[in-house]
Coordinates of C-alpha atoms in Angstrom, one line a residue:
M1320 CA 11.3 -22.0 35.4
A1321 CA 8.6 -21.6 32.6
T1322 CA 6.3 -19.8 34.9
G1323 CA 9.5 -17.4 36.1
I1324 CA 10.2 -16.1 32.8
R1325 CA 6.3 -15.0 32.3
L1326 CA 6.8 -12.8 35.2
R1327 CA 9.2 -11.5 34.1
R1328 CA 8.1 -11.0 30.8
L1329 CA 5.0 -9.6 32.6
A1330 CA 7.6 -7.1 34.6
A1331 CA 9.6 -6.3 31.8
I1332 CA 6.3 -4.8 30.3
A1333 CA 5.2 -2.8 33.3
A1334 CA 8.5 -1.5 33.0
A1335 CA 9.0 0.2 29.9
T1336 CA 5.0 0.9 30.2
A1337 CA 5.7 3.3 33.1
S1338 CA 8.9 4.9 30.9
A1339 CA 6.8 5.5 27.3
T1340 CA 3.9 7.0 30.3
A1341 CA 6.8 9.0 30.7
Y1342 CA 8.4 9.7 27.5
A1343 CA 5.0 10.3 25.8
S1344 CA 3.7 13.2 28.8
L1345 CA 8.2 14.5 27.8
T1346 CA 6.9 13.9 23.3
P1347 CA 5.6 17.0 21.9
S1348 CA 3.1 16.1 19.4
T1349 CA 2.9 17.9 16.5
S1350 CA -0.1 18.0 14.7
S1351 CA -0.7 19.5 10.7
N1352 CA -1.9 22.0 12.8
D1353 CA 0.8 23.5 15.1
R1354 CA 3.3 24.8 12.4
G1355 CA 2.2 26.8 10.0
G1356 CA 3.0 26.7 6.3
G1357 CA 2.8 29.8 4.9
P1358 CA 1.0 31.0 1.3
A1359 CA 3.5 28.2 -0.3
L1360 CA 0.5 26.4 1.2
E1361 CA -2.4 27.5 0.7
S1362 CA -1.4 28.4 -3.0
I1363 CA -0.5 24.5 -2.8
R1364 CA -3.7 22.3 -1.4
R1365 CA -5.9 25.6 -3.8
R1366 CA -4.4 23.9 -6.5
I1367 CA -4.8 19.9 -5.3
S1368 CA -8.1 20.3 -3.6
D1369 CA -9.4 22.2 -6.5
P1370 CA -12.5 20.0 -8.6
T1371 CA -12.1 21.9 -12.1
A1372 CA -7.9 20.4 -12.0
A1373 CA -6.9 17.7 -14.4
V1374 CA -3.2 16.1 -14.0
P1375 CA -1.1 17.5 -16.6
P1376 CA -1.8 14.9 -19.9
R1377 CA 1.3 11.8 -20.0
A1378 CA 2.4 13.9 -23.4
V1379 CA 2.8 17.0 -21.9
Q1380 CA 4.8 15.0 -18.6
R1381 CA 7.1 13.4 -21.4
A1382 CA 7.3 16.3 -23.1
A1383 CA 8.5 18.6 -19.6
L1384 CA 10.8 15.2 -18.6
S1385 CA 13.0 15.4 -22.3
G1386 CA 12.8 19.2 -22.3
A1387 CA 15.6 19.1 -19.3
S1388 CA 18.9 20.1 -20.8
S1389 CA 22.6 20.1 -18.8
S1390 CA 22.0 24.1 -19.4
E1391 CA 18.2 23.8 -17.8
P1392 CA 18.2 20.8 -15.9
L1393 CA 15.1 19.5 -13.6
D1394 CA 16.6 19.6 -9.6
I1395 CA 14.8 16.1 -9.1
L1396 CA 14.7 13.3 -10.8
V1397 CA 12.7 10.1 -9.0
I1398 CA 13.6 7.1 -9.8
G1399 CA 10.5 4.5 -8.7
G1400 CA 6.9 5.2 -8.9
G1401 CA 6.4 3.2 -5.3
A1402 CA 5.4 4.9 -2.4
T1403 CA 8.2 6.2 -1.4
G1404 CA 9.2 7.6 -5.1
C1405 CA 6.0 9.3 -5.2
G1406 CA 6.2 10.7 -1.4
V1407 CA 9.8 12.2 -2.2
A1408 CA 8.0 14.0 -5.4
L1409 CA 5.5 15.2 -4.1
D1410 CA 7.8 16.3 -0.9
S1411 CA 10.0 18.0 -3.1
V1412 CA 7.9 19.5 -6.0
T1413 CA 5.9 21.7 -2.5
R1414 CA 9.5 22.4 -1.4
G1415 CA 9.8 24.7 -4.5
F1416 CA 11.9 22.3 -6.6
R1417 CA 11.2 21.3 -10.0
V1418 CA 11.0 17.3 -10.3
G1419 CA 10.6 14.0 -12.0
L1420 CA 9.5 11.1 -11.9
V1421 CA 9.8 8.0 -13.6
E1422 CA 9.0 4.2 -13.3
R1423 CA 9.3 1.2 -15.2
E1424 CA 6.1 -0.6 -15.0
D1425 CA 3.2 1.0 -13.2
F1426 CA 2.7 3.2 -9.9
A1427 CA 2.2 1.3 -6.8
S1428 CA 3.2 -2.0 -9.3
G1429 CA 5.4 -3.7 -6.7
T1430 CA 5.6 -4.0 -3.4
S1431 CA 3.3 -0.6 -2.2
S1432 CA 0.0 -2.3 -4.1
R1433 CA 0.9 -6.4 -2.4
S1434 CA 1.1 -5.2 1.3
T1435 CA -0.9 -5.9 4.5
K1436 CA -2.9 -3.4 4.0
L1437 CA -2.4 -2.6 7.3
I1438 CA -0.7 1.7 8.5
H1439 CA 0.8 0.1 11.6
G1440 CA 3.0 1.2 14.4
G1441 CA 4.8 -2.2 15.2
V1442 CA 3.4 -3.6 18.3
R1443 CA 5.5 -7.1 17.5
Y1444 CA 8.9 -4.9 17.5
L1445 CA 7.5 -3.1 20.8
E1446 CA 7.6 -6.6 22.3
K1447 CA 11.4 -7.2 20.8
A1448 CA 11.8 -3.9 21.8
V1449 CA 10.9 -4.7 25.6
F1450 CA 12.5 -8.1 26.2
N1451 CA 16.3 -7.1 24.1
L1452 CA 16.0 -3.8 26.0
D1453 CA 16.2 -2.1 22.6
Y1454 CA 16.0 1.9 22.6
G1455 CA 16.4 1.6 18.8
Q1456 CA 13.2 -1.1 18.4
L1457 CA 11.8 1.4 20.7
K1458 CA 11.9 5.2 18.6
L1459 CA 10.5 2.7 15.7
V1460 CA 7.8 1.9 17.6
F1461 CA 7.4 6.0 18.0
H1462 CA 8.3 6.8 15.0
A1463 CA 6.2 4.6 13.0
L1464 CA 2.6 5.7 15.7
K1465 CA 3.2 9.0 14.6
E1466 CA 2.9 8.2 11.2
R1467 CA 0.3 5.7 11.4
K1468 CA -1.7 9.1 12.1
Q1469 CA -0.5 11.3 9.7
V1470 CA -1.2 9.0 6.7
I1471 CA -5.0 9.0 7.9
E1472 CA -5.2 12.2 8.1
N1473 CA -4.1 12.7 4.8
A1474 CA -6.1 10.3 3.0
P1475 CA -9.4 10.1 5.5
H1476 CA -10.7 8.4 2.4
M1477 CA -8.3 5.9 2.1
C1478 CA -7.6 4.8 5.3
H1479 CA -9.8 4.3 8.6
A1480 CA -8.8 2.9 12.0
L1481 CA -9.7 -1.0 12.3
P1482 CA -9.8 -2.9 15.4
C1483 CA -7.8 -6.4 15.6
M1484 CA -8.7 -9.3 17.9
T1485 CA -5.8 -11.2 19.2
P1486 CA -7.5 -14.5 21.0
C1487 CA -6.2 -15.9 24.7
Y1488 CA -6.9 -19.1 25.2
N1489 CA -5.2 -18.9 29.7
W1490 CA -5.9 -15.7 32.3
F1491 CA -2.1 -15.7 31.6
E1492 CA -2.0 -14.8 28.3
V1493 CA -5.1 -12.3 28.4
I1494 CA -2.7 -10.6 31.6
Y1495 CA 0.5 -10.4 29.1
Y1496 CA -1.5 -9.1 25.6
W1497 CA -3.7 -6.4 27.7
A1498 CA 0.1 -5.5 29.3
G1499 CA 1.2 -4.8 26.1
L1500 CA -1.7 -3.5 24.0
K1501 CA -2.0 -1.7 27.0
M1502 CA 2.0 -0.1 26.9
Y1503 CA 1.1 -0.2 23.3
D1504 CA -1.5 2.8 23.5
L1505 CA 0.3 4.2 25.9
V1506 CA 3.2 4.3 23.2
A1507 CA 1.1 6.3 20.5
G1508 CA 0.2 9.4 23.7
R1509 CA -1.7 11.7 21.4
Q1510 CA -1.4 9.6 17.9
L1511 CA -3.8 6.7 19.3
L1512 CA -6.2 5.8 17.1
H1513 CA -8.8 3.9 20.0
L1514 CA -7.8 2.6 23.4
S1515 CA -6.9 -1.2 23.6
R1516 CA -9.5 -2.8 25.5
Y1517 CA -11.1 -6.8 26.9
Y1518 CA -13.7 -8.9 25.8
S1519 CA -14.7 -12.1 27.3
S1520 CA -15.2 -15.3 25.5
Q1521 CA -18.7 -14.4 24.9
E1522 CA -18.6 -10.4 23.4
S1523 CA -15.6 -11.7 21.7
L1524 CA -18.1 -14.4 19.7
E1525 CA -20.7 -12.1 19.4
L1526 CA -18.7 -9.4 17.9
F1527 CA -16.1 -12.1 16.0
P1528 CA -19.1 -14.9 14.8
T1529 CA -16.4 -17.3 12.6
L1530 CA -14.2 -16.9 15.8
A1531 CA -13.5 -20.8 18.0
Q1532 CA -14.8 -21.4 20.8
K1533 CA -12.7 -24.8 22.1
G1534 CA -10.5 -26.4 20.6
K1535 CA -8.3 -29.7 22.2
D1536 CA -6.6 -29.1 24.9
W1537 CA -7.8 -25.3 25.1
V1538 CA -11.1 -22.8 25.8
L1539 CA -11.3 -19.9 24.3
K1540 CA -11.7 -16.9 28.0
G1541 CA -11.6 -13.8 26.1
T1542 CA -9.9 -11.7 23.9
V1543 CA -7.9 -8.2 24.3
V1544 CA -8.8 -5.9 20.8
Y1545 CA -6.2 -2.8 19.3
Y1546 CA -6.4 -0.9 16.7
D1547 CA -4.6 0.0 14.1
G1548 CA -4.9 1.1 10.7
Q1549 CA -5.9 0.1 7.3
M1550 CA -6.0 1.5 3.5
N1551 CA -6.3 1.2 0.0
D1552 CA -2.9 1.0 -0.4
S1553 CA -2.3 1.0 -4.9
R1554 CA -5.0 4.0 -5.1
L1555 CA -3.3 5.3 -2.0
N1556 CA -0.1 5.7 -4.2
V1557 CA -2.1 6.2 -7.8
G1558 CA -3.5 9.0 -5.4
L1559 CA 0.1 10.3 -3.6
A1560 CA 1.2 10.6 -8.0
C1561 CA -1.7 12.8 -9.2
T1562 CA -1.6 14.8 -6.2
A1563 CA 2.7 15.7 -7.5
A1564 CA 1.5 15.5 -10.5
L1565 CA -1.0 18.7 -9.7
A1566 CA 1.6 20.1 -7.5
G1567 CA 3.8 20.4 -10.6
A1568 CA 6.5 17.2 -10.6
A1569 CA 6.3 15.7 -14.5
V1570 CA 5.9 11.6 -13.3
L1571 CA 6.0 9.0 -16.2
N1572 CA 4.7 6.5 -15.7
H1573 CA 5.8 2.9 -18.4
A1574 CA 9.0 5.1 -18.6
E1575 CA 11.7 2.8 -18.1
V1576 CA 15.5 3.8 -16.8
I1577 CA 17.7 2.1 -19.0
S1578 CA 21.0 4.0 -18.0
L1579 CA 22.3 6.8 -15.8
L1580 CA 24.5 9.6 -17.3
K1581 CA 27.4 10.7 -15.9
D1582 CA 29.6 14.2 -16.0
E1583 CA 33.0 12.5 -17.2
A1584 CA 34.9 14.9 -15.9
S1585 CA 33.9 14.8 -11.9
G1586 CA 32.1 11.7 -12.0
R1587 CA 28.4 12.6 -10.7
I1588 CA 25.4 11.2 -11.3
I1589 CA 23.3 14.2 -13.9
G1590 CA 20.6 12.8 -15.2
A1591 CA 19.3 9.2 -17.1
R1592 CA 18.8 7.9 -20.9
I1593 CA 15.0 6.1 -20.5
R1594 CA 13.0 4.0 -22.1
D1595 CA 8.4 5.5 -23.2
N1596 CA 7.8 2.0 -23.2
I1597 CA 4.3 2.8 -24.5
S1598 CA 6.1 4.9 -27.6
G1599 CA 9.5 2.9 -27.3
K1600 CA 11.4 6.4 -27.8
E1601 CA 14.5 7.0 -26.2
F1602 CA 15.8 10.3 -24.8
N1603 CA 17.6 11.9 -22.3
T1604 CA 16.6 13.7 -19.0
Y1605 CA 19.1 15.9 -16.9
A1606 CA 19.0 17.0 -12.7
K1607 CA 20.8 18.4 -9.9
V1608 CA 20.6 15.1 -7.9
V1609 CA 18.9 11.8 -8.2
V1610 CA 17.0 9.6 -5.9
N1611 CA 16.7 6.1 -6.5
A1612 CA 13.1 5.2 -4.5
A1613 CA 12.9 1.6 -6.7
G1614 CA 12.5 -0.2 -3.8
P1615 CA 14.1 -4.5 -4.5
F1616 CA 15.0 -3.0 -7.6
C1617 CA 17.6 -0.7 -6.0
D1618 CA 20.2 -2.7 -7.1
S1619 CA 19.8 -2.7 -9.8
V1620 CA 20.0 0.8 -10.3
R1621 CA 23.2 1.1 -8.0
K1622 CA 24.8 -0.9 -10.2
M1623 CA 24.7 1.1 -13.4
V1624 CA 27.4 3.2 -11.7
D1625 CA 29.0 0.6 -10.7
E1626 CA 28.9 -3.2 -11.7
N1627 CA 31.0 -4.5 -8.2
V1628 CA 28.8 -2.5 -6.0
L1629 CA 28.1 -4.7 -2.9
P1630 CA 24.0 -5.5 -3.1
M1631 CA 21.9 -3.6 0.3
I1632 CA 19.0 -5.3 -0.5
C1633 CA 17.8 -8.5 1.1
P1634 CA 14.9 -9.5 -0.6
S1635 CA 12.0 -11.1 2.0
S1636 CA 8.4 -12.4 0.4
G1637 CA 5.0 -12.0 1.8
V1638 CA 2.8 -13.8 0.7
H1639 CA -1.2 -13.0 0.9
I1640 CA -4.7 -14.5 0.2
V1641 CA -8.2 -13.0 -0.3
L1642 CA -10.7 -15.0 1.1
P1643 CA -14.9 -14.7 0.6
D1644 CA -16.6 -11.6 3.6
Y1645 CA -17.5 -15.0 6.0
Y1646 CA -14.1 -15.5 6.8
S1647 CA -14.5 -12.5 9.3
P1648 CA -17.2 -9.8 9.9
E1649 CA -16.9 -6.5 8.7
G1650 CA -14.9 -4.2 11.0
M1651 CA -13.2 -6.7 13.1
G1652 CA -9.6 -8.0 12.0
L1653 CA -8.0 -11.4 14.4
I1654 CA -4.6 -11.4 14.8
V1655 CA -2.5 -15.3 15.5
P1656 CA 0.4 -13.8 17.0
K1657 CA 1.6 -18.0 17.6
T1658 CA 2.1 -20.1 14.6
K1659 CA 3.4 -23.0 14.2
D1660 CA 6.8 -21.4 12.6
G1661 CA 6.4 -18.8 15.5
R1662 CA 5.3 -15.9 12.4
V1663 CA 2.0 -13.2 13.5
V1664 CA -0.7 -14.3 11.0
F1665 CA -3.7 -11.3 10.0
M1666 CA -6.7 -12.3 8.4
L1667 CA -8.6 -7.9 8.2
P1668 CA -11.8 -7.6 6.3
W1669 CA -10.7 -5.4 3.4
L1670 CA -13.1 -4.2 0.4
G1671 CA -16.1 -6.4 1.3
R1672 CA -13.6 -9.7 1.6
T1673 CA -10.8 -11.0 4.1
V1674 CA -7.2 -10.6 3.5
A1675 CA -5.1 -13.1 5.1
G1676 CA -1.6 -13.6 5.8
T1677 CA 1.4 -12.6 6.0
T1678 CA 4.7 -14.8 5.0
D1679 CA 7.5 -14.1 6.0
S1680 CA 10.6 -16.2 4.0
N1681 CA 13.8 -16.0 1.5
T1682 CA 12.9 -15.1 -1.7
F1683 CA 15.2 -13.3 -4.9
I1684 CA 14.3 -10.5 -7.5
T1685 CA 11.0 -10.2 -9.8
M1686 CA 9.6 -8.2 -11.7
L1687 CA 6.1 -10.7 -10.7
P1688 CA 6.7 -12.4 -8.0
E1689 CA 4.6 -15.7 -7.3
P1690 CA 3.0 -17.4 -4.4
N1691 CA 4.0 -21.3 -3.9
E1692 CA 1.6 -23.4 -2.4
D1693 CA 3.1 -24.4 0.0
E1694 CA 3.0 -20.4 1.5
I1695 CA -0.6 -20.8 0.7
Q1696 CA -1.0 -23.6 2.5
F1697 CA 0.6 -22.8 5.5
I1698 CA -1.9 -19.0 5.7
L1699 CA -4.9 -21.2 5.7
D1700 CA -3.3 -23.9 8.4
A1701 CA -2.7 -21.1 11.0
I1702 CA -6.5 -19.8 10.3
C1703 CA -7.5 -23.3 10.5
D1704 CA -7.3 -24.0 13.3
Y1705 CA -8.9 -20.5 15.3
L1706 CA -12.4 -20.7 13.0
N1707 CA -15.4 -23.1 14.0
V1708 CA -15.5 -22.6 9.8
K1709 CA -14.4 -25.1 7.6
V1710 CA -11.1 -23.3 6.0
R1711 CA -11.0 -24.4 2.4
R1712 CA -8.6 -23.9 -0.5
T1713 CA -11.3 -24.0 -3.2
D1714 CA -12.0 -20.7 -1.2
V1715 CA -9.1 -19.0 -2.2
L1716 CA -10.3 -15.6 -4.6
S1717 CA -6.8 -14.2 -4.8
A1718 CA -3.4 -15.1 -3.7
W1719 CA -0.3 -13.2 -4.4
S1720 CA 3.5 -12.3 -3.2
G1721 CA 5.3 -9.2 -2.7
I1722 CA 8.7 -8.3 -2.3
R1723 CA 10.1 -6.4 1.2
P1724 CA 12.8 -4.9 0.1
L1725 CA 14.6 -5.2 4.5
A1726 CA 17.5 -3.0 3.8
V1727 CA 21.7 -2.9 4.6
D1728 CA 23.4 0.4 5.6
P1729 CA 26.7 0.0 2.7
S1730 CA 27.7 2.4 5.1
A1731 CA 27.9 0.0 8.5
K1732 CA 30.3 -1.6 10.2
S1733 CA 28.1 -4.1 10.4
T1734 CA 25.6 -6.4 8.4
E1735 CA 24.2 -8.9 10.8
S1736 CA 20.9 -7.2 12.0
I1737 CA 19.5 -6.6 8.4
S1738 CA 16.8 -3.8 9.2
R1739 CA 13.1 -2.7 8.7
D1740 CA 14.1 0.6 9.1
H1741 CA 15.1 2.9 6.3
V1742 CA 18.0 3.9 4.7
V1743 CA 19.4 6.5 2.6
C1744 CA 22.7 7.0 1.4
E1745 CA 24.6 8.5 -0.8
E1746 CA 27.4 6.7 -2.5
F1747 CA 27.8 7.7 -5.8
P1748 CA 28.3 12.0 -6.0
G1749 CA 24.5 13.1 -7.5
L1750 CA 23.0 9.6 -6.3
V1751 CA 20.5 9.2 -3.7
T1752 CA 19.5 6.3 -2.3
V1753 CA 16.5 5.5 -0.7
T1754 CA 14.6 2.3 0.1
G1755 CA 13.5 -0.2 3.2
G1756 CA 11.4 0.9 5.8
K1757 CA 7.4 0.3 5.4
W1758 CA 4.3 1.6 3.6
T1759 CA 3.1 3.9 7.1
T1760 CA 6.4 5.6 7.2
Y1761 CA 6.8 6.4 3.7
R1762 CA 6.6 10.5 4.3
S1763 CA 9.0 10.5 6.6
M1764 CA 11.5 8.2 4.2
A1765 CA 10.2 10.9 1.5
E1766 CA 11.0 13.8 3.9
D1767 CA 14.5 12.1 4.2
A1768 CA 15.6 11.4 1.3
V1769 CA 14.3 15.2 -0.3
D1770 CA 17.0 16.3 2.7
A1771 CA 19.9 14.6 1.5
A1772 CA 19.0 15.6 -2.1
I1773 CA 19.0 18.8 -1.4
K1774 CA 23.2 18.4 0.9
S1775 CA 23.8 16.5 -2.4
G1776 CA 22.8 18.9 -5.3
K1777 CA 23.3 21.9 -2.7
L1778 CA 20.0 23.0 -4.1
N1779 CA 17.8 25.9 -2.4
P1780 CA 14.8 25.2 -1.9
S1781 CA 11.1 27.8 -1.6
N1782 CA 10.4 26.3 1.8
G1783 CA 11.0 23.6 4.0
C1784 CA 8.9 20.1 4.1
L1785 CA 5.0 20.6 4.4
T1786 CA 3.8 17.0 3.4
D1787 CA 2.3 16.4 6.6
K1788 CA 0.1 19.8 6.1
I1789 CA -1.4 18.1 2.8
R1790 CA -4.0 15.7 1.8
V1791 CA -3.7 13.3 -0.7
V1792 CA -6.1 14.3 -3.5
G1793 CA -10.2 13.9 -3.4
G1794 CA -9.3 13.7 0.3
D1795 CA -9.0 17.5 1.2
G1796 CA -13.1 18.5 2.3
W1797 CA -14.0 15.2 2.9
E1798 CA -16.4 13.9 4.8
P1799 CA -18.1 9.8 6.2
A1800 CA -21.0 11.5 4.0
H1801 CA -20.4 12.0 0.7
F1802 CA -21.1 9.3 -0.5
T1803 CA -24.9 10.2 0.8
I1804 CA -24.8 12.8 -1.9
L1805 CA -23.9 10.8 -4.8
A1806 CA -27.2 8.0 -3.9
Q1807 CA -29.0 11.6 -4.3
Q1808 CA -27.9 13.3 -7.0
Y1809 CA -27.1 11.2 -9.5
V1810 CA -27.7 7.9 -11.6
R1811 CA -26.7 5.1 -13.4
M1812 CA -26.7 4.9 -17.2
K1813 CA -26.4 1.3 -17.8
R1814 CA -26.0 0.3 -22.0
T1815 CA -28.0 -3.1 -22.3
R1816 CA -26.4 -5.7 -26.0
G1817 CA -28.6 -3.2 -28.3
D1818 CA -27.2 -0.8 -27.4
K1819 CA -30.2 0.2 -25.9
V1820 CA -29.5 3.1 -22.6
V1821 CA -31.5 2.3 -19.5
P1822 CA -31.7 3.8 -15.8
G1823 CA -30.3 2.4 -12.7
I1824 CA -29.9 3.4 -8.9
M1825 CA -26.5 5.2 -7.9
D1826 CA -27.1 2.7 -4.8
T1827 CA -25.7 2.7 -1.7
A1828 CA -22.4 0.1 -2.0
A1829 CA -21.7 2.4 -5.7
A1830 CA -22.1 5.1 -3.6
K1831 CA -19.5 4.0 -0.3
H1832 CA -17.3 2.4 -2.8
L1833 CA -16.7 5.5 -5.2
S1834 CA -16.5 7.9 -2.5
H1835 CA -13.8 6.3 -0.3
A1836 CA -12.0 5.6 -4.0
Y1837 CA -12.0 8.7 -4.8
G1838 CA -12.7 11.0 -2.2
T1839 CA -14.4 14.5 -3.2
R1840 CA -13.5 13.6 -7.1
A1841 CA -15.8 11.2 -7.2
E1842 CA -18.3 13.2 -8.5
K1843 CA -17.0 13.1 -11.2
V1844 CA -17.0 9.1 -12.1
A1845 CA -20.9 9.2 -11.3
A1846 CA -20.7 12.1 -14.1
I1847 CA -19.2 10.1 -16.5
A1848 CA -21.9 6.8 -15.6
Q1849 CA -25.0 9.0 -15.7
D1850 CA -23.4 11.4 -18.8
E1851 CA -21.8 8.8 -20.6
G1852 CA -24.0 5.0 -20.1
L1853 CA -20.9 4.1 -18.5
G1854 CA -23.1 2.9 -15.1
K1855 CA -22.9 -0.9 -16.1
R1856 CA -20.6 -3.0 -13.2
L1857 CA -16.8 -4.4 -15.2
A1858 CA -18.5 -8.1 -12.4
H1859 CA -20.6 -10.0 -10.8
G1860 CA -20.9 -8.6 -6.8
Y1861 CA -18.8 -6.6 -6.5
P1862 CA -18.9 -2.4 -6.8
F1863 CA -16.3 -1.6 -9.5
L1864 CA -18.0 0.4 -12.7
E1865 CA -17.5 0.9 -16.3
A1866 CA -17.1 4.9 -15.5
E1867 CA -14.3 4.6 -13.1
V1868 CA -11.7 2.7 -16.5
A1869 CA -12.8 6.2 -18.2
Y1870 CA -11.8 7.9 -15.3
C1871 CA -8.9 6.5 -14.4
A1872 CA -8.0 6.7 -18.5
R1873 CA -8.3 10.3 -18.4
Y1874 CA -7.1 11.6 -15.1
E1875 CA -5.8 9.0 -13.3
Y1876 CA -2.7 7.8 -15.6
C1877 CA -4.2 4.3 -16.4
E1878 CA -2.3 3.3 -19.5
S1879 CA -3.0 -1.1 -20.0
A1880 CA -5.9 -3.2 -18.3
V1881 CA -3.0 -4.3 -16.1
D1882 CA -2.8 -0.7 -15.1
F1883 CA -6.8 -0.7 -13.8
I1884 CA -8.0 -4.2 -12.7
A1885 CA -4.1 -4.2 -10.6
R1886 CA -4.3 -1.0 -9.2
R1887 CA -7.0 1.4 -10.2
S1888 CA -9.6 -1.1 -9.0
R1889 CA -8.0 -3.9 -6.7
L1890 CA -10.4 -6.5 -8.7
A1891 CA -6.8 -8.3 -9.6
F1892 CA -6.4 -8.7 -5.7
L1893 CA -9.9 -9.2 -4.5
D1894 CA -11.5 -12.5 -7.5
T1895 CA -9.3 -13.6 -10.2
D1896 CA -12.1 -14.9 -12.1
S1897 CA -13.9 -12.1 -11.8
A1898 CA -11.0 -9.9 -12.9
G1899 CA -11.0 -12.4 -16.1
R1900 CA -14.3 -11.9 -16.6
A1901 CA -14.3 -8.2 -16.8
L1902 CA -11.4 -7.7 -18.7
P1903 CA -13.3 -7.3 -22.6
Q1904 CA -15.4 -5.2 -20.7
V1905 CA -12.2 -3.1 -19.5
I1906 CA -10.1 -3.2 -22.6
D1907 CA -12.9 -2.0 -24.8
I1908 CA -13.0 1.8 -22.8
L1909 CA -9.7 2.1 -22.5
A1910 CA -9.2 1.1 -26.3
S1911 CA -12.0 3.9 -26.9
E1912 CA -9.5 6.5 -24.6
H1913 CA -6.6 5.7 -26.3
K1914 CA -7.8 4.9 -29.4
W1915 CA -5.6 1.6 -29.7
D1916 CA -7.3 -1.2 -32.8
K1917 CA -7.8 -4.4 -32.5
S1918 CA -3.5 -6.0 -32.7
K1919 CA -3.0 -4.1 -29.5
K1920 CA -6.7 -5.2 -27.9
K1921 CA -5.5 -8.5 -28.3
E1922 CA -1.9 -8.3 -27.0
E1923 CA -3.7 -6.0 -23.6
L1924 CA -5.7 -9.4 -23.4
E1925 CA -3.4 -11.9 -23.9
K1926 CA -0.9 -9.3 -20.9
A1927 CA -3.9 -9.2 -18.8
R1928 CA -4.2 -13.0 -18.7
K1929 CA -0.7 -13.8 -18.0
F1930 CA -0.6 -11.2 -15.6
L1931 CA -3.3 -13.2 -12.9
E1932 CA -2.3 -16.4 -13.7
T1933 CA 0.3 -15.5 -11.8
F1934 CA -2.2 -14.6 -8.7
K1935 CA -2.9 -19.0 -7.2
S1936 CA -6.9 -18.8 -7.2
A1937 CA -8.7 -21.8 -6.5
R1938 CA -9.8 -21.9 -10.2
N1939 CA -6.6 -21.1 -12.4
A1940 CA -4.5 -23.2 -9.2
Q1941 CA -3.2 -26.6 -11.2
F1942 CA 0.5 -28.6 -9.0
H1943 CA 1.6 -31.0 -9.9
D1944 CA 3.9 -32.3 -7.8
G1945 CA 3.6 -29.4 -5.4
K1946 CA 4.7 -26.8 -8.6
H1947 CA 2.2 -24.9 -9.8
N1948 CA 1.6 -26.0 -14.0

């Protein structure tokens, strides 16, 4: 019986592979070089890539928003500064619109900074498409694979291809996974990153030394390695916000929508009442169309119009943990395809450490989601059987939870299947909601939302969508060897305890980090480290420099200590304890940049420590009866 099912599955894969081959050969590939953008595109590119250009100060952005009146409104106001919201702002401003964006916390403060860090086409969805004969799922995979390549091209300094290893413990699994992943290659077509291939058990152990060769009742037969993309998610999100600002959008973080403005005569949404959470001041801003891109919180925006509106978000919790680098080799991930409850778990190298996850369970929506101990232990147990090293709870450097905004289309007749595709709808005149989807498809989600906004507001764009041709700030002209310029031309000047400035080398680790985090803008950071004596590392064993704090405060709208340790650098996600030790120095530099007094510095320290308590590292995790104290 089982053998018959397995054979039918292989036959299904073979048939689907043939169909995919035919589809890929018939589907034209559209790259950023295939379509022209004209003078508008060249003008925007020059503005973004100009090394002397700087984003407008926060006060200027706030004034642009508050200056939008009912007689001279913005074309589009975006609510939400995650990947999709910033994508909408960039798309709409590059079509020639007058655009504003507000975010209650910080860019990427929610789901967009808490991903698995993969830019993936959806290999699991491909499996479902084959076995369920679901062409809709197959179209999702085609779409995601195209967008995967586009994201990597748009931000080459922050994104790269990552090989992922799938262990096989019998020969059927070897054939099954090899055939399935070859189909994944075929479906990718011209968007293919690299070909998948089979490695023998010996070759696999050379590539992944901590992989277990034997278990209680199995022996490793080999592995199949395929490629997906990997990114620095929150830095990419911040890059999108800054790119939109350089292109002319008024983007404002720490600015909360407290109500929506409605034209009483027509019932149309015409703007929002906003509170600047830094100054505490409130103001109105008006727009022809408001785009709700608030992720898991989009229902709360919809309820500002109608308290009785049915929810369209079904929140799901995704927990990740960070382990030391020795759990996985640099440049090779591991995918555990069969956990005890059927879920898939990844173990991926990321920024010099190992990220493992994710869980998928029902949750409630909160500003600061926390992982519980059961979820952390589930991930540890899932990877334990596949490694030849002892998996210890004490090795968890950081653990966090993110909320996936799985969406139900309110206009759909049936809600029996919650889609992982995105939803764009206009339930109330003047308010376009975009939600669902995933990081990989943020650009096309934004494109669909802007198209809907144009239709809603009867707007006249200067040109079509250009975001498939625009690189994120720092990406234009960047090359993988860019770090050598930093290493050769800059030094790190460091202040000692006696306030004496001493030189230090711009070592390869620091140079590579700056190059990948800031792209061609890394030279500005290196110049601050050299000229202002801010070349010291913020945490032992990590390449983050003091100069980055000053740079992010000046050029990336970094307004708080949490903004820096969590989203401008990734220290909170990589090592909670090290982030805590770096806080005093981070706050001192931010205080100098933003003119904070002692009271404000103390407040920032308390907020940051409270934030770090939600990251359940081994050191800050104290449990009693399974509950976190």
